[in-house]
Amino acid sequence: MDGSFAQEIESTEEKKEELTKMVNSLQSAGVLVAIAGVEDPMVLATLWRTGINFIQGYYISLPLDTMMKREGVRLRF
């Protein structure tokens, strides 16, 4: 999913409900859902509660260079 969803998720309850419905609909169709643009802990917590499968953004990690990706570097929390 586009990072704009992550940036707007904290603006209103309607945005949270809308995103949760989209995630549920996609997952019901067998789609794993990823979202980019996560840059703060509040957004991360909200997105986690929606059930999104994968979260990406500067709050999680700086972009990895090509060599790190090729070598299969995995981040651990």
mmCIF file of C-alpha atoms in Angstrom:
data_model
loop_
_atom_site.group_PDB
_atom_site.id
_atom_site.type_symbol
_atom_site.label_atom_id
_atom_site.label_comp_id
_atom_site.label_asym_id
_atom_site.label_seq_id
_atom_site.Cartn_x
_atom_site.Cartn_y
_atom_site.Cartn_z
ATOM 1 C CA MET A 1 0.000 0.000 0.000
ATOM 2 C CA ASP A 2 1.091 3.529 -0.668
ATOM 3 C CA GLY A 3 2.840 5.410 2.121
ATOM 4 C CA SER A 4 0.144 8.091 2.085
ATOM 5 C CA PHE A 5 -2.082 5.681 4.025
ATOM 6 C CA ALA A 6 0.537 5.527 6.776
ATOM 7 C CA GLN A 7 0.909 9.295 6.861
ATOM 8 C CA GLU A 8 -2.857 9.888 7.139
ATOM 9 C CA ILE A 9 -3.809 7.024 9.470
ATOM 10 C CA GLU A 10 -3.655 9.104 12.659
ATOM 11 C CA SER A 11 -5.761 11.977 11.276
ATOM 12 C CA THR A 12 -9.256 10.547 11.974
ATOM 13 C CA GLU A 13 -11.029 7.443 13.228
ATOM 14 C CA GLU A 14 -12.624 7.128 9.789
ATOM 15 C CA LYS A 15 -9.173 6.748 8.196
ATOM 16 C CA LYS A 16 -8.323 3.954 10.647
ATOM 17 C CA GLU A 17 -11.611 2.170 9.963
ATOM 18 C CA GLU A 18 -11.223 2.588 6.196
ATOM 19 C CA LEU A 19 -7.715 1.139 6.234
ATOM 20 C CA THR A 20 -8.758 -1.758 8.481
ATOM 21 C CA LYS A 21 -11.597 -2.629 6.084
ATOM 22 C CA MET A 22 -9.228 -2.527 3.096
ATOM 23 C CA VAL A 23 -6.696 -4.744 4.857
ATOM 24 C CA ASN A 24 -9.386 -7.247 5.859
ATOM 25 C CA SER A 25 -10.791 -7.311 2.327
ATOM 26 C CA LEU A 26 -7.382 -7.894 0.746
ATOM 27 C CA GLN A 27 -6.465 -10.586 3.256
ATOM 28 C CA SER A 28 -9.809 -12.319 2.698
ATOM 29 C CA ALA A 29 -8.796 -12.560 -0.961
ATOM 30 C CA GLY A 30 -5.500 -14.177 0.066
ATOM 31 C CA VAL A 31 -3.352 -11.071 -0.407
ATOM 32 C CA LEU A 32 -0.519 -10.253 1.994
ATOM 33 C CA VAL A 33 -0.560 -6.532 2.721
ATOM 34 C CA ALA A 34 2.520 -4.300 2.978
ATOM 35 C CA ILE A 35 2.626 -0.578 3.681
ATOM 36 C CA ALA A 36 5.481 1.877 3.309
ATOM 37 C CA GLY A 37 6.145 5.256 4.869
ATOM 38 C CA VAL A 38 6.068 4.367 8.572
ATOM 39 C CA GLU A 39 8.053 7.082 10.315
ATOM 40 C CA ASP A 40 6.870 7.203 13.930
ATOM 41 C CA PRO A 41 5.845 4.821 16.737
ATOM 42 C CA MET A 42 2.205 5.916 16.909
ATOM 43 C CA VAL A 43 1.666 5.115 13.235
ATOM 44 C CA LEU A 44 3.454 1.785 13.683
ATOM 45 C CA ALA A 45 1.190 0.830 16.596
ATOM 46 C CA THR A 46 -1.962 1.810 14.712
ATOM 47 C CA LEU A 47 -0.942 -0.096 11.583
ATOM 48 C CA TRP A 48 -0.013 -3.152 13.645
ATOM 49 C CA ARG A 49 -3.556 -3.204 15.058
ATOM 50 C CA THR A 50 -5.061 -3.182 11.546
ATOM 51 C CA GLY A 51 -3.424 -6.542 10.866
ATOM 52 C CA ILE A 52 -1.097 -5.416 8.067
ATOM 53 C CA ASN A 53 1.403 -8.169 7.269
ATOM 54 C CA PHE A 54 4.489 -6.102 6.434
ATOM 55 C CA ILE A 55 5.520 -2.615 7.499
ATOM 56 C CA GLN A 56 8.310 -0.576 5.949
ATOM 57 C CA GLY A 57 9.687 2.870 6.659
ATOM 58 C CA TYR A 58 12.397 4.943 8.292
ATOM 59 C CA TYR A 59 11.044 4.182 11.773
ATOM 60 C CA ILE A 60 11.828 0.499 11.151
ATOM 61 C CA SER A 61 15.107 0.858 9.251
ATOM 62 C CA LEU A 62 17.053 3.091 6.933
ATOM 63 C CA PRO A 63 17.085 1.788 3.358
ATOM 64 C CA LEU A 64 19.469 -1.142 2.893
ATOM 65 C CA ASP A 65 22.038 -0.952 0.134
ATOM 66 C CA THR A 66 22.019 -3.456 -2.720
ATOM 67 C CA MET A 67 24.818 -5.574 -1.218
ATOM 68 C CA MET A 68 22.953 -6.009 2.064
ATOM 69 C CA LYS A 69 19.809 -7.049 0.194
ATOM 70 C CA ARG A 70 21.726 -9.517 -1.952
ATOM 71 C CA GLU A 71 23.390 -11.051 1.111
ATOM 72 C CA GLY A 72 19.991 -11.513 2.762
ATOM 73 C CA VAL A 73 20.598 -9.296 5.763
ATOM 74 C CA ARG A 74 17.680 -9.592 8.155
ATOM 75 C CA LEU A 75 16.821 -7.061 10.813
ATOM 76 C CA ARG A 76 15.927 -8.299 14.277
ATOM 77 C CA PHE A 77 13.925 -6.527 16.940
#
